[in-house]
mmCIF file of C-alpha atoms and ligand atoms in Angstrom:
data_model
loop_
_atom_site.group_PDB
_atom_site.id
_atom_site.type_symbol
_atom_site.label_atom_id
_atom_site.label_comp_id
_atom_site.label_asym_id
_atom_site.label_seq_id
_atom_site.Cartn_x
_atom_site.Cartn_y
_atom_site.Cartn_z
ATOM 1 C CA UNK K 1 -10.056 -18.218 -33.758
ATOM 2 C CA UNK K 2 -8.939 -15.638 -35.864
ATOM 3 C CA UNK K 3 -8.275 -12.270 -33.360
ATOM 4 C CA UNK K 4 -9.461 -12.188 -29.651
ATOM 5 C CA UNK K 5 -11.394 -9.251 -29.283
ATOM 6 C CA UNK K 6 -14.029 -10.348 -26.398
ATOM 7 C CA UNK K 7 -13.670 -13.691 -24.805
ATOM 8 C CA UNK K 8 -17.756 -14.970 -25.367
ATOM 9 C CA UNK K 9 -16.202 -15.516 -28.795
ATOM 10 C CA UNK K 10 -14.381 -18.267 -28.008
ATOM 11 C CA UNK K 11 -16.184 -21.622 -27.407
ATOM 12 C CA UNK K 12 -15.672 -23.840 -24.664
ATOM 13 C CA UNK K 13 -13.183 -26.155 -26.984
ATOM 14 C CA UNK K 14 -11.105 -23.321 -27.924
ATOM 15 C CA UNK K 15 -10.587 -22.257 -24.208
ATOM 16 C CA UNK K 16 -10.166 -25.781 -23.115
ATOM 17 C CA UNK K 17 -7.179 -26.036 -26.354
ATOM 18 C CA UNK K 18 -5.426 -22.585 -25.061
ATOM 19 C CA UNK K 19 -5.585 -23.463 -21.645
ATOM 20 C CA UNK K 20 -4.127 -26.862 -22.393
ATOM 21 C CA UNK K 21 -1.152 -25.506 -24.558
ATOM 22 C CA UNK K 22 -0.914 -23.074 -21.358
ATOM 23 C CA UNK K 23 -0.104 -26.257 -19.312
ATOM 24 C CA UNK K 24 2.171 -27.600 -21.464
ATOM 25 C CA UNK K 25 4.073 -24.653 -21.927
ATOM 26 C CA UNK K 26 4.271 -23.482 -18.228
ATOM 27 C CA UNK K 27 5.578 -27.580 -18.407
ATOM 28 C CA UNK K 28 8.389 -27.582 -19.972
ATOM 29 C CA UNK K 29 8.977 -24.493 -21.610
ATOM 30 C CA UNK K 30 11.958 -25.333 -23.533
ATOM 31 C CA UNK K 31 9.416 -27.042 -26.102
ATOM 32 C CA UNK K 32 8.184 -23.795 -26.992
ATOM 33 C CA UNK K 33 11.232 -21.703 -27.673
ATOM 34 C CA UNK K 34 10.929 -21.917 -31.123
ATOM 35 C CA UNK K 35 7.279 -21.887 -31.555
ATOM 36 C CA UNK K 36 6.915 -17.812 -32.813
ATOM 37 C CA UNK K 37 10.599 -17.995 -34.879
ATOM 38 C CA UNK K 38 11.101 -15.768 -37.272
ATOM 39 C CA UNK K 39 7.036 -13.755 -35.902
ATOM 40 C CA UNK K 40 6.661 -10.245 -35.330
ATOM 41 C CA UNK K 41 4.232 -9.015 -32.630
ATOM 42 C CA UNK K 42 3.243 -5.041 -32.680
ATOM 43 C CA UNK K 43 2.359 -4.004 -29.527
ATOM 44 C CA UNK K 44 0.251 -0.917 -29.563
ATOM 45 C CA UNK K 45 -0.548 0.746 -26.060
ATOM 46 C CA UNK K 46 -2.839 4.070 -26.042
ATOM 47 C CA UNK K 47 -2.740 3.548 -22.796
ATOM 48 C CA UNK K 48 -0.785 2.616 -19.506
ATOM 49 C CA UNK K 49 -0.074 -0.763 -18.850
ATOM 50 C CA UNK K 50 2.785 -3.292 -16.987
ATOM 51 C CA UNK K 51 1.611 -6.738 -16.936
ATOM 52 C CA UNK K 52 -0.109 -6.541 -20.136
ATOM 53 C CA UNK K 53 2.275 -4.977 -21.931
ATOM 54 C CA UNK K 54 5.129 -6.492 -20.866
ATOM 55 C CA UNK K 55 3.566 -10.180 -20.498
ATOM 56 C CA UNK K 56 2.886 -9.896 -23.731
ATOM 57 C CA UNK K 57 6.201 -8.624 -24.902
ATOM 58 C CA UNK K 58 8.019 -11.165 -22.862
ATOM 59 C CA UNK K 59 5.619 -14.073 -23.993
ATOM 60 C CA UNK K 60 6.589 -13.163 -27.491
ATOM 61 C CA UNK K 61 10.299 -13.043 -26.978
ATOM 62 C CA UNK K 62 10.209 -16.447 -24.649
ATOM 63 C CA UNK K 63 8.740 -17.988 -28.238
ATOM 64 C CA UNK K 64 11.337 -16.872 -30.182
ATOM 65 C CA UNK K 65 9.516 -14.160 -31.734
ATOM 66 C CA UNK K 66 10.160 -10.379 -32.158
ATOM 67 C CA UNK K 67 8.216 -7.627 -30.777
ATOM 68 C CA UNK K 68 7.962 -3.727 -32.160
ATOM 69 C CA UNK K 69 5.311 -0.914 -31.097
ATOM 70 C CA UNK K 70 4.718 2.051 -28.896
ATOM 71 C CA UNK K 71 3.757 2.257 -25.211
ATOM 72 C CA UNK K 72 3.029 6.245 -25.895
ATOM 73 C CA UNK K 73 0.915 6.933 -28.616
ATOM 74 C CA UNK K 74 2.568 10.465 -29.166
ATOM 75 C CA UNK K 75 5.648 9.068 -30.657
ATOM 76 C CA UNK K 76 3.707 7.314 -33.328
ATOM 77 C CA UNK K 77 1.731 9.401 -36.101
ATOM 78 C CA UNK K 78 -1.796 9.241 -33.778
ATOM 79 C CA UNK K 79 -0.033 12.127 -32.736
ATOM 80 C CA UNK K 80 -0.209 13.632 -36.296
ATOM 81 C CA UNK K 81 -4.205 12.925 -36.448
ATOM 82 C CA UNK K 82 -3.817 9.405 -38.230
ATOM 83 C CA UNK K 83 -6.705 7.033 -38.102
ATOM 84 C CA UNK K 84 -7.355 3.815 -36.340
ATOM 85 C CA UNK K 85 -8.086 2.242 -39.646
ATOM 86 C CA UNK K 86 -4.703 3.747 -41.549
ATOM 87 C CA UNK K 87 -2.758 2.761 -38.404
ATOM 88 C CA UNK K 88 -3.909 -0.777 -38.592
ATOM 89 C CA UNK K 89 -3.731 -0.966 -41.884
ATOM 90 C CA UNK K 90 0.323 0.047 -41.824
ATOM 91 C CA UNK K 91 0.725 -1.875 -38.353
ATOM 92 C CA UNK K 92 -0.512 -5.394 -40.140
ATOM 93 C CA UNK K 93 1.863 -5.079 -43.374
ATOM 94 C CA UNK K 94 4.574 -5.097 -40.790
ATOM 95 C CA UNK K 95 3.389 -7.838 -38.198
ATOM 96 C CA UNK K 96 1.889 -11.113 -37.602
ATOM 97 C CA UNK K 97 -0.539 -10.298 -35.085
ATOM 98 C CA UNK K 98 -1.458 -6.703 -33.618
ATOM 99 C CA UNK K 99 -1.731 -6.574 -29.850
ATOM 100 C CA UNK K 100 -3.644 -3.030 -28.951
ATOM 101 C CA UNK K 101 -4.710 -1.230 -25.700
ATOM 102 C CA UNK K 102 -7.130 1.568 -26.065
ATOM 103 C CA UNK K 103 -9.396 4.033 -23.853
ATOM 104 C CA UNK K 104 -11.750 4.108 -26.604
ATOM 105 C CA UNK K 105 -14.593 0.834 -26.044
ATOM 106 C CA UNK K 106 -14.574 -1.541 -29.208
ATOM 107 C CA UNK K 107 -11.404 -0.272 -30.632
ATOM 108 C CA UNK K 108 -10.209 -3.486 -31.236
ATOM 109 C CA UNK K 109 -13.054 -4.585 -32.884
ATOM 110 C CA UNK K 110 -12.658 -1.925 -35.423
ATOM 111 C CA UNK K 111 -9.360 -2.954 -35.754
ATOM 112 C CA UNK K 112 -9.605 -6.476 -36.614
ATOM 113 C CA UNK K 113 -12.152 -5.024 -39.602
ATOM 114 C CA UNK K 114 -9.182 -3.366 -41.127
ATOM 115 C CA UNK K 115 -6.254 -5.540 -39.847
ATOM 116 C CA UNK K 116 -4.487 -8.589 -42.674
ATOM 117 C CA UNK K 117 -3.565 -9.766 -39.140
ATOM 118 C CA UNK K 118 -4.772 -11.464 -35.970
ATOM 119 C CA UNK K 119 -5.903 -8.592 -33.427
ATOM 120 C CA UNK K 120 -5.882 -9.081 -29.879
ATOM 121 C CA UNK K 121 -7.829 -6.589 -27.306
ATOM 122 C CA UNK K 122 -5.385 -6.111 -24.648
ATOM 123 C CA UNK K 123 -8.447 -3.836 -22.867
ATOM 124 C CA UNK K 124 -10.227 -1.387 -24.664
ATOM 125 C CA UNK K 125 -11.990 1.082 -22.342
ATOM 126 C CA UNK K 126 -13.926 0.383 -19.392
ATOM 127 C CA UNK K 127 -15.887 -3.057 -21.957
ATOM 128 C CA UNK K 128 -13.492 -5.697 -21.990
ATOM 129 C CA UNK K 129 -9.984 -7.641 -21.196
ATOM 130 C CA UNK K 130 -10.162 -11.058 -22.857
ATOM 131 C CA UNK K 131 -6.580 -11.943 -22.097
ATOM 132 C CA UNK K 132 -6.778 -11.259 -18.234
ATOM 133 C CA UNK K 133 -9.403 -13.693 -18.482
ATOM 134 C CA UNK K 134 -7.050 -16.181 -20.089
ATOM 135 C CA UNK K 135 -4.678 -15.726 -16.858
ATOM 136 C CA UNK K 136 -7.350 -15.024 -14.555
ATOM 137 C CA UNK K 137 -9.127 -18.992 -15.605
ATOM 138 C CA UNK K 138 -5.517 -20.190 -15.703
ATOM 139 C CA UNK K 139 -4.985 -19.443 -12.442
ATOM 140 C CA UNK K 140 -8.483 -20.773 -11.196
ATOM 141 C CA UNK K 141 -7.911 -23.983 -12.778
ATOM 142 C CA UNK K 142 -4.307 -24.185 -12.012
ATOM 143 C CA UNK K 143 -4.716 -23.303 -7.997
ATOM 144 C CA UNK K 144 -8.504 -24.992 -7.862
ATOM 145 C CA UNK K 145 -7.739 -28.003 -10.014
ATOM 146 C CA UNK K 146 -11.295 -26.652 -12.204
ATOM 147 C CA UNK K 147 -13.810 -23.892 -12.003
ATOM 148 C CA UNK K 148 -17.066 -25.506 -12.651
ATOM 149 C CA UNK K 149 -18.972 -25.275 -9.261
ATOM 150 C CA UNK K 150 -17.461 -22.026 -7.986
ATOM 151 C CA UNK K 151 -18.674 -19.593 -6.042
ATOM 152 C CA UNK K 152 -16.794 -16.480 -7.039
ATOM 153 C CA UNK K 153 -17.549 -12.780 -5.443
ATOM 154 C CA UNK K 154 -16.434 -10.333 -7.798
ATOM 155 C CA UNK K 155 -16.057 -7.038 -5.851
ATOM 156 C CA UNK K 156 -14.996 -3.104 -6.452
ATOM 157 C CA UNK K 157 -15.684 -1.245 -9.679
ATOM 158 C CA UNK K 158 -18.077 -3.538 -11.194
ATOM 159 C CA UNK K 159 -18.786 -0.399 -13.809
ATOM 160 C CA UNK K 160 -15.582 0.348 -15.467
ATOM 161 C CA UNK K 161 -13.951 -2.682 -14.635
ATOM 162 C CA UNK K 162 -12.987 -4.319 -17.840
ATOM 163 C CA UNK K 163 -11.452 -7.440 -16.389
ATOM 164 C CA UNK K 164 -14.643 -7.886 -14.720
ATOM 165 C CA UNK K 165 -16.864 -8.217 -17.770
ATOM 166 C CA UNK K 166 -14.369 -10.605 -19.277
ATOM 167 C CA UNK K 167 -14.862 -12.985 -16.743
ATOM 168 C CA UNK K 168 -18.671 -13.107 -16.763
ATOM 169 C CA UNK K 169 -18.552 -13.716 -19.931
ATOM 170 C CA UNK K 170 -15.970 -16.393 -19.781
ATOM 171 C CA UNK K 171 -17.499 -18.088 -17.176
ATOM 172 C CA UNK K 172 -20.621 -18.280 -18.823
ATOM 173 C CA UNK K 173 -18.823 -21.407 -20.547
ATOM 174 C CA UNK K 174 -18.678 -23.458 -17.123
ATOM 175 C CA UNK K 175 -21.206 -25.018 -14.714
ATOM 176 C CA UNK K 176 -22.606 -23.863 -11.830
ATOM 177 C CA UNK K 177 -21.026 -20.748 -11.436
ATOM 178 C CA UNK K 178 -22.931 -18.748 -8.516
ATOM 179 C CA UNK K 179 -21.670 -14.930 -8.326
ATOM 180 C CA UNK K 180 -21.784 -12.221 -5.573
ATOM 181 C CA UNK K 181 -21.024 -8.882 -7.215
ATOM 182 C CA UNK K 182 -20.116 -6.648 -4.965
ATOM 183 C CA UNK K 183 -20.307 -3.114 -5.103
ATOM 184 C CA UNK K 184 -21.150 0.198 -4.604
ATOM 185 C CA UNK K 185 -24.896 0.530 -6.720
ATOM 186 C CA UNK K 186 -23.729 3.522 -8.679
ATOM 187 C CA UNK K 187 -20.510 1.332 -9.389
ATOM 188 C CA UNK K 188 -22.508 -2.343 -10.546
ATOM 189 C CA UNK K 189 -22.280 -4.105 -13.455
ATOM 190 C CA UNK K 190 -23.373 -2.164 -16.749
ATOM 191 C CA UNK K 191 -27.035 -3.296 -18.067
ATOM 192 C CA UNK K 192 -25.735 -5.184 -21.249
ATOM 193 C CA UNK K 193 -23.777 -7.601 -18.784
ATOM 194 C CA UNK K 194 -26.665 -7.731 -16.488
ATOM 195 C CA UNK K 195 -28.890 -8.711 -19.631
ATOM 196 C CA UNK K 196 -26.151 -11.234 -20.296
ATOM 197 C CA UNK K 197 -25.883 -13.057 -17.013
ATOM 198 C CA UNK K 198 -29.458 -13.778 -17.125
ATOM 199 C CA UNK K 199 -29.926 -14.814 -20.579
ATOM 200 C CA UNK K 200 -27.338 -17.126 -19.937
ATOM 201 C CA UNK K 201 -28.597 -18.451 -16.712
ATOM 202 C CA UNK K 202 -25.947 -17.594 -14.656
ATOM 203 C CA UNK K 203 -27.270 -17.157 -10.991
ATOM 204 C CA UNK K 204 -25.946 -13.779 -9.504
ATOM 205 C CA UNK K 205 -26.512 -11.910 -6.051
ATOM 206 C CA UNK K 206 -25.854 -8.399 -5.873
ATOM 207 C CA UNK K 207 -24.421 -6.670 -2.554
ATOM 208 C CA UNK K 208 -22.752 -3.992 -1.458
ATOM 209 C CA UNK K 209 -20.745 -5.784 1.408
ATOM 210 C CA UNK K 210 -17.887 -7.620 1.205
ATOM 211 C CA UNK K 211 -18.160 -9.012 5.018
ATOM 212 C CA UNK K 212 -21.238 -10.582 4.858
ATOM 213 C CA UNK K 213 -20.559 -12.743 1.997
ATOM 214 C CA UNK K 214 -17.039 -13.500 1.948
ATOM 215 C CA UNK K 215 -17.256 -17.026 3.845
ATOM 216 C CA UNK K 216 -19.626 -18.513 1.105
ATOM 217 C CA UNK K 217 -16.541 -17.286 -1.271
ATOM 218 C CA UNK K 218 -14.118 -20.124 -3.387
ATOM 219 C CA UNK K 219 -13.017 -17.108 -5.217
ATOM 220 C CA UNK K 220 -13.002 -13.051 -4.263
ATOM 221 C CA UNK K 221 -11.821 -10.803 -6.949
ATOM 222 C CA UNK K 222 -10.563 -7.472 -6.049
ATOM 223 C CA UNK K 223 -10.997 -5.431 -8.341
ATOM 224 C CA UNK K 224 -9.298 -1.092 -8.196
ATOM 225 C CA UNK K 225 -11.927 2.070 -8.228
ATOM 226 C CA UNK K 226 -11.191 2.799 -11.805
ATOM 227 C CA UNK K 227 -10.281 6.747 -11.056
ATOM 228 C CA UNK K 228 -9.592 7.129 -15.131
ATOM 229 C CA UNK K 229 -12.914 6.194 -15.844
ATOM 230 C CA UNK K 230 -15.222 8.842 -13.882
ATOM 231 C CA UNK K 231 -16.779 12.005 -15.304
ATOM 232 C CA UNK K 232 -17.436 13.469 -12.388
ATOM 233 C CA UNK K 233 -14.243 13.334 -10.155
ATOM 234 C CA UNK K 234 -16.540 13.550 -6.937
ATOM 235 C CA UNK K 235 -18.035 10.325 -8.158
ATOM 236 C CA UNK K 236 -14.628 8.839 -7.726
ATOM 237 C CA UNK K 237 -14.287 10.385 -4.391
ATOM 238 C CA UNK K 238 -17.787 9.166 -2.549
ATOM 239 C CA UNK K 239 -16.009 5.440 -3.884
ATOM 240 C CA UNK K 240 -12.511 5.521 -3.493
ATOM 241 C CA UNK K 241 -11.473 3.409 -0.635
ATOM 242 C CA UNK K 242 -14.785 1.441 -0.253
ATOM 243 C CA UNK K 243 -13.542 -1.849 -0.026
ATOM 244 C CA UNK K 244 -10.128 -2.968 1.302
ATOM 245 C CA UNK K 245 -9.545 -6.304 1.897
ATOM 246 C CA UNK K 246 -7.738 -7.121 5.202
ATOM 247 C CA UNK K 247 -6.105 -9.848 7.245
ATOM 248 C CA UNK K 248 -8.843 -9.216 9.942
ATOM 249 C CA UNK K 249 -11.327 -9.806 7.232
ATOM 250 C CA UNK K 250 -10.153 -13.047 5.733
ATOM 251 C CA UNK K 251 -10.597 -14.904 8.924
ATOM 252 C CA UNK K 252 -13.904 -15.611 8.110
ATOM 253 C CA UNK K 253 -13.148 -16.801 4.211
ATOM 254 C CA UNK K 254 -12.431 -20.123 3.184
ATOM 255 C CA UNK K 255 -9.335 -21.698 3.886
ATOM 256 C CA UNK K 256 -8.603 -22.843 0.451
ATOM 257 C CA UNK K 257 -10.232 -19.453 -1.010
ATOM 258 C CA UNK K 258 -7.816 -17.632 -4.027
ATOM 259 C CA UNK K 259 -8.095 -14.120 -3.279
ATOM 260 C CA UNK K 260 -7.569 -12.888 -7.017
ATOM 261 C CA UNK K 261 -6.735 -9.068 -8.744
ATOM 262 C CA UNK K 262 -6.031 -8.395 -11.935
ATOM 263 C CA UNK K 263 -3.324 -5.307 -10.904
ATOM 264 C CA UNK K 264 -2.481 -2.645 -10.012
ATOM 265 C CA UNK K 265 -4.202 -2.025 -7.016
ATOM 266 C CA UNK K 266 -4.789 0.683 -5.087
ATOM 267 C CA UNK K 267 -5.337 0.311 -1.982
ATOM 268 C CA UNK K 268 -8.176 -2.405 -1.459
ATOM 269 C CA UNK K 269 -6.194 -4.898 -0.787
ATOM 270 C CA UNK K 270 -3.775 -4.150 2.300
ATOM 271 C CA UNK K 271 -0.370 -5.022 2.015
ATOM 272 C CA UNK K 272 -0.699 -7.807 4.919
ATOM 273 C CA UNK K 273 -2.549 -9.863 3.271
ATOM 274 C CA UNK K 274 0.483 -10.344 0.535
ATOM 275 C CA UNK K 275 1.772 -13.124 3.053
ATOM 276 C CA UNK K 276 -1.351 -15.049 2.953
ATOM 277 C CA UNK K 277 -1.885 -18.208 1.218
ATOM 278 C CA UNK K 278 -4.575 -17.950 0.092
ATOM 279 C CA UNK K 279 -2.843 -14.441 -2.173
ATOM 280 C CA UNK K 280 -3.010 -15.145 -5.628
ATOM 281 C CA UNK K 281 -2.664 -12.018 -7.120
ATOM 282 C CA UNK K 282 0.863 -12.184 -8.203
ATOM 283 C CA UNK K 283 0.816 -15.460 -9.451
ATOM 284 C CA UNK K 284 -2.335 -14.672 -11.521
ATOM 285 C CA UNK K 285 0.051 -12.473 -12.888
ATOM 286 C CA UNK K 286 3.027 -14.546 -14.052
ATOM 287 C CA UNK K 287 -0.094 -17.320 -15.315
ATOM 288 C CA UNK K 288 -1.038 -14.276 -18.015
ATOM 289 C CA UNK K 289 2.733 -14.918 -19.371
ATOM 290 C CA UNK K 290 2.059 -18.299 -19.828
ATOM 291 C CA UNK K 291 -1.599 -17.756 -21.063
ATOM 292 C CA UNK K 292 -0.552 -15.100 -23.521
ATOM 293 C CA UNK K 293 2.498 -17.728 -25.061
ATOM 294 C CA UNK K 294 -0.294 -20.039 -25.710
ATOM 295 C CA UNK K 295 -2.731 -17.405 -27.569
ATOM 296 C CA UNK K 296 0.190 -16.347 -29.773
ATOM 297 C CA UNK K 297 1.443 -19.579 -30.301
ATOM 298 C CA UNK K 298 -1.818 -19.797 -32.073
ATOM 299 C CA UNK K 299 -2.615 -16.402 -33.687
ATOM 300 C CA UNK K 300 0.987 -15.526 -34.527
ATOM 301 C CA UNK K 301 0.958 -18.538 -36.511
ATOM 302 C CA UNK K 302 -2.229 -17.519 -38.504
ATOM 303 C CA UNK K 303 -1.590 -16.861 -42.585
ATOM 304 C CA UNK K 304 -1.985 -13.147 -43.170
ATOM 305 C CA UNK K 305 -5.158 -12.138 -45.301
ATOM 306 C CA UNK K 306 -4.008 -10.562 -48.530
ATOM 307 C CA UNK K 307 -7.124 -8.690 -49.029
ATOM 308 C CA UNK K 308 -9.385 -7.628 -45.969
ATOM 309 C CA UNK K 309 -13.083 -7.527 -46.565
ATOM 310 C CA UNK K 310 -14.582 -4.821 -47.997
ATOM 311 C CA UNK K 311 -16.754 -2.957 -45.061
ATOM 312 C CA UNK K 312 -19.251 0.184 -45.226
ATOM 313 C CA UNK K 313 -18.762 3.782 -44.540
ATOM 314 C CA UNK K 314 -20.399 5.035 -41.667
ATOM 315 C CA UNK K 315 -21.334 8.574 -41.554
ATOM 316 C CA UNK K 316 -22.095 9.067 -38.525
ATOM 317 C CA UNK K 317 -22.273 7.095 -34.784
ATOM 318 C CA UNK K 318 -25.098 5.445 -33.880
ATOM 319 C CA UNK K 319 -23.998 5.130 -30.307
ATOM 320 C CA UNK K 320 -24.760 7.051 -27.864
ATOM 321 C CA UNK K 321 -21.535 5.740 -25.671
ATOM 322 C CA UNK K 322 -19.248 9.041 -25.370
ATOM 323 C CA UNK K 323 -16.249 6.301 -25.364
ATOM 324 C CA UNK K 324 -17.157 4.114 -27.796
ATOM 325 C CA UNK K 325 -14.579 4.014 -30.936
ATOM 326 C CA UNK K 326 -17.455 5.539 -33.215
ATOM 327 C CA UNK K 327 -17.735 8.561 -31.848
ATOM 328 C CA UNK K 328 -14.078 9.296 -33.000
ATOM 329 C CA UNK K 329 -13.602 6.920 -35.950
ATOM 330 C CA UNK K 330 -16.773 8.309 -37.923
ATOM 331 C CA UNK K 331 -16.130 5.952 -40.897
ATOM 332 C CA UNK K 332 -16.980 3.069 -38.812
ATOM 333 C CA UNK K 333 -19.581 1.336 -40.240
ATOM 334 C CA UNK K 334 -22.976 1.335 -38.183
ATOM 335 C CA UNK K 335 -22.500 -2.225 -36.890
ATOM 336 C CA UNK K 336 -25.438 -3.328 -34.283
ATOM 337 C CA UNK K 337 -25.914 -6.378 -32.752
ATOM 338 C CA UNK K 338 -28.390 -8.415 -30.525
ATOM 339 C CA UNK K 339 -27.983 -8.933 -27.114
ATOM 340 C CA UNK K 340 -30.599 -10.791 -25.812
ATOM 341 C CA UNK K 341 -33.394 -8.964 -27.583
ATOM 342 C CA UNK K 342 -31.959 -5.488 -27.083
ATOM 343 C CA UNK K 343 -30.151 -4.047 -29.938
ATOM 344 C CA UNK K 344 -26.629 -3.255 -28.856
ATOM 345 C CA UNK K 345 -23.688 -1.029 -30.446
ATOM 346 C CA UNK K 346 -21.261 -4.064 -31.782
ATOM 347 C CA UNK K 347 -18.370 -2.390 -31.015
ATOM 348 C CA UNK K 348 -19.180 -1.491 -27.210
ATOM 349 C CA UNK K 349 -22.169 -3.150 -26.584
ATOM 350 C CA UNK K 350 -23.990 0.128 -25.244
ATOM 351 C CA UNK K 351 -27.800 -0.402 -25.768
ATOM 352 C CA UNK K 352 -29.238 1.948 -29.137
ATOM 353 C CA UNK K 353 -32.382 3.827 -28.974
HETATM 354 N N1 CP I 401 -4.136 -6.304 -15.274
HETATM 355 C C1 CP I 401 -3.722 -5.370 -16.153
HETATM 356 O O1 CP I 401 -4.318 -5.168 -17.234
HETATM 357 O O2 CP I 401 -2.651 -4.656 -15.710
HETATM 358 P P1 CP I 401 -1.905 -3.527 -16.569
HETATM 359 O O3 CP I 401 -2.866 -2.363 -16.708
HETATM 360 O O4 CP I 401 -0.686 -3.177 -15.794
HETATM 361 O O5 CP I 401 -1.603 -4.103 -17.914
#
């Protein structure tokens, strides 16, 4: 692995490696407290965050490493009108690995086509969230003892949510997986992951009530209304509040169910249901620590690339995506790439033509 920019990059083996290293390190930590000496993470956050940004940071420090970057874009010379590619190339003479958070979808990607150093997406728009993955299957394996032969209802903001994505595509690497997304229909999964669950076989129901299918559930994950994503604030309105999770409603779940969320909610899980054992949301959380040591234990460790590949200048986007990173970066390169038989923007994944 050389960055982590959307987790169907990384086989099966790699997962299995990280999530092993995880284990060890959540173990006996002490083993690890040199394992980043004398590293330098940049952490660069367009946008709000506090797990992943501070996860991160504190995953970086509890290795012995160092950590520099901005959590507010206007103190750094974005402000000014720099460039994605000028910022990353300045970022990775001064790091060992570039963690970045963006509104824009397959910003990261771009990235890691200018960076000497290992990128990691830490969410890039409403596409994708590799590293919530990395806590999210930590936490599955961790609480479940496995994940192969799940049944896990994935429910809210199946649109914009970026955690969301992540996971189909991570779970695409296990067996037996059976999903119930849940959601509103304006709100379901975007076409390119629909295409993707069924090229890869992955059986999937689609509802729009939680009630009905919550007993059948090993694992339900929350998910917020992703307000910062809508166009049209009314949009956000008709949704807002569609699902909340109660104590009244888990009665009828599992008794071993996880009831997962990748943070912050809103209000779709109620507070009463923090008590519940079957909560797993903050856990989940502190896992991501633990998940995140192990991935830059690994890419923090990478040699730096002297000389990045030469790439082409675009001239102008051939994506159609008002978020995707080309509509703003114009010298991106016209990258496009196949999913299933559709051709797809490589950087966001939108379908061309
Ligand atoms: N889960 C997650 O990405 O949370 P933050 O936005 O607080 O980083």
């Amino acid at each position: 692995m050389r960055h982590l920019i959307d987790f169907g990059d990384l086989t099966r083996g790699e997962w299995d490696e990280l999530y092993a290293r995880a284990g060890k390190i959540m173990d006996d930590p002490r083993q690890y407290i040199d394992a980043c000496h004398g590293r330098v993470m940049a952490s660069l956050f367009y946008e709000p965050s506090t797990r992943t940004n501070f996860s991160f940071q504190t995953a970086m420090l509890r290795l012995g490493g160092t950590v520099f970057g901005f959590a507010d874009p206007n103190s750094s010379s974005v402000a000014k009108g720099e460039t994605l590619k000028d910022t990353i190339k300045m970022v990775s003479g001064y790091a060992d690995v570039v963690v970045m958070r963006t509104p824009w979808e397959g910003a990261a990607k771009a990235a890691s086509l200018y960076s000497h150093v290992p990128v990691v997406n830490a969410g890039d728009g409403g596409h994708m969230h590799p590293t919530q993955t990395t806590a999210d299957l930590t936490t599955i394996t961790r609480l479940l003892g496995g994940v192969d032969g799940l049944s896990v209802g994935l429910c809210g903001d199946l649109k914009n949510g970026r955690t969301v994505h992540s996971l189909i595509k991570a779970l695409a690497k296990f067996e037996d997986i059976r999903f119930f997304l849940i959601s509103p229909r304006e709100l379901s999964v975007p076409d390119y992951m629909r295409a993707f669950m069924v090229e890869n076989n992955m059986p999937f129901t689609e509802v729009t009530g939680l009630e009905a299918v919550i007993p059948q559930l090993d694992v339900l994950y929350m998910t917020r209304i992703q307000r910062e994503r809508f166009v049209d604030p009314l949009e956000y309105e008709r949704n807002k509040g569609i699902y909340i999770l109660t104590r009244r409603k888990l009665e009828r779940a599992k008794e071993k169910m996880l009831v997962m969320h990748p943070l912050p909610r809103v209000d779709e899980i109620a507070v009463d249901v923090d008590d519940d054992p079957r909560a797993a949301y903050f856990q989940q959380a502190r896992y991501g620590m633990f998940a995140r040591m192990s991935l830059l234990a690994d890419l923090a460790n990478q040699p730096r690339l002297e000389r990045t590949e030469a790439v082409e200048i675009g001239t102008a986007p051939v994506c159609r995506n008002p978020r995707c990173i080309t509509r703003t970066e114009r010298y991106l390169p016209p990258l496009v790439k196949k999913n299933g038989s559709a051709d797809c923007c490589a950087f966001c994944d939108s379908p061309l033509g």
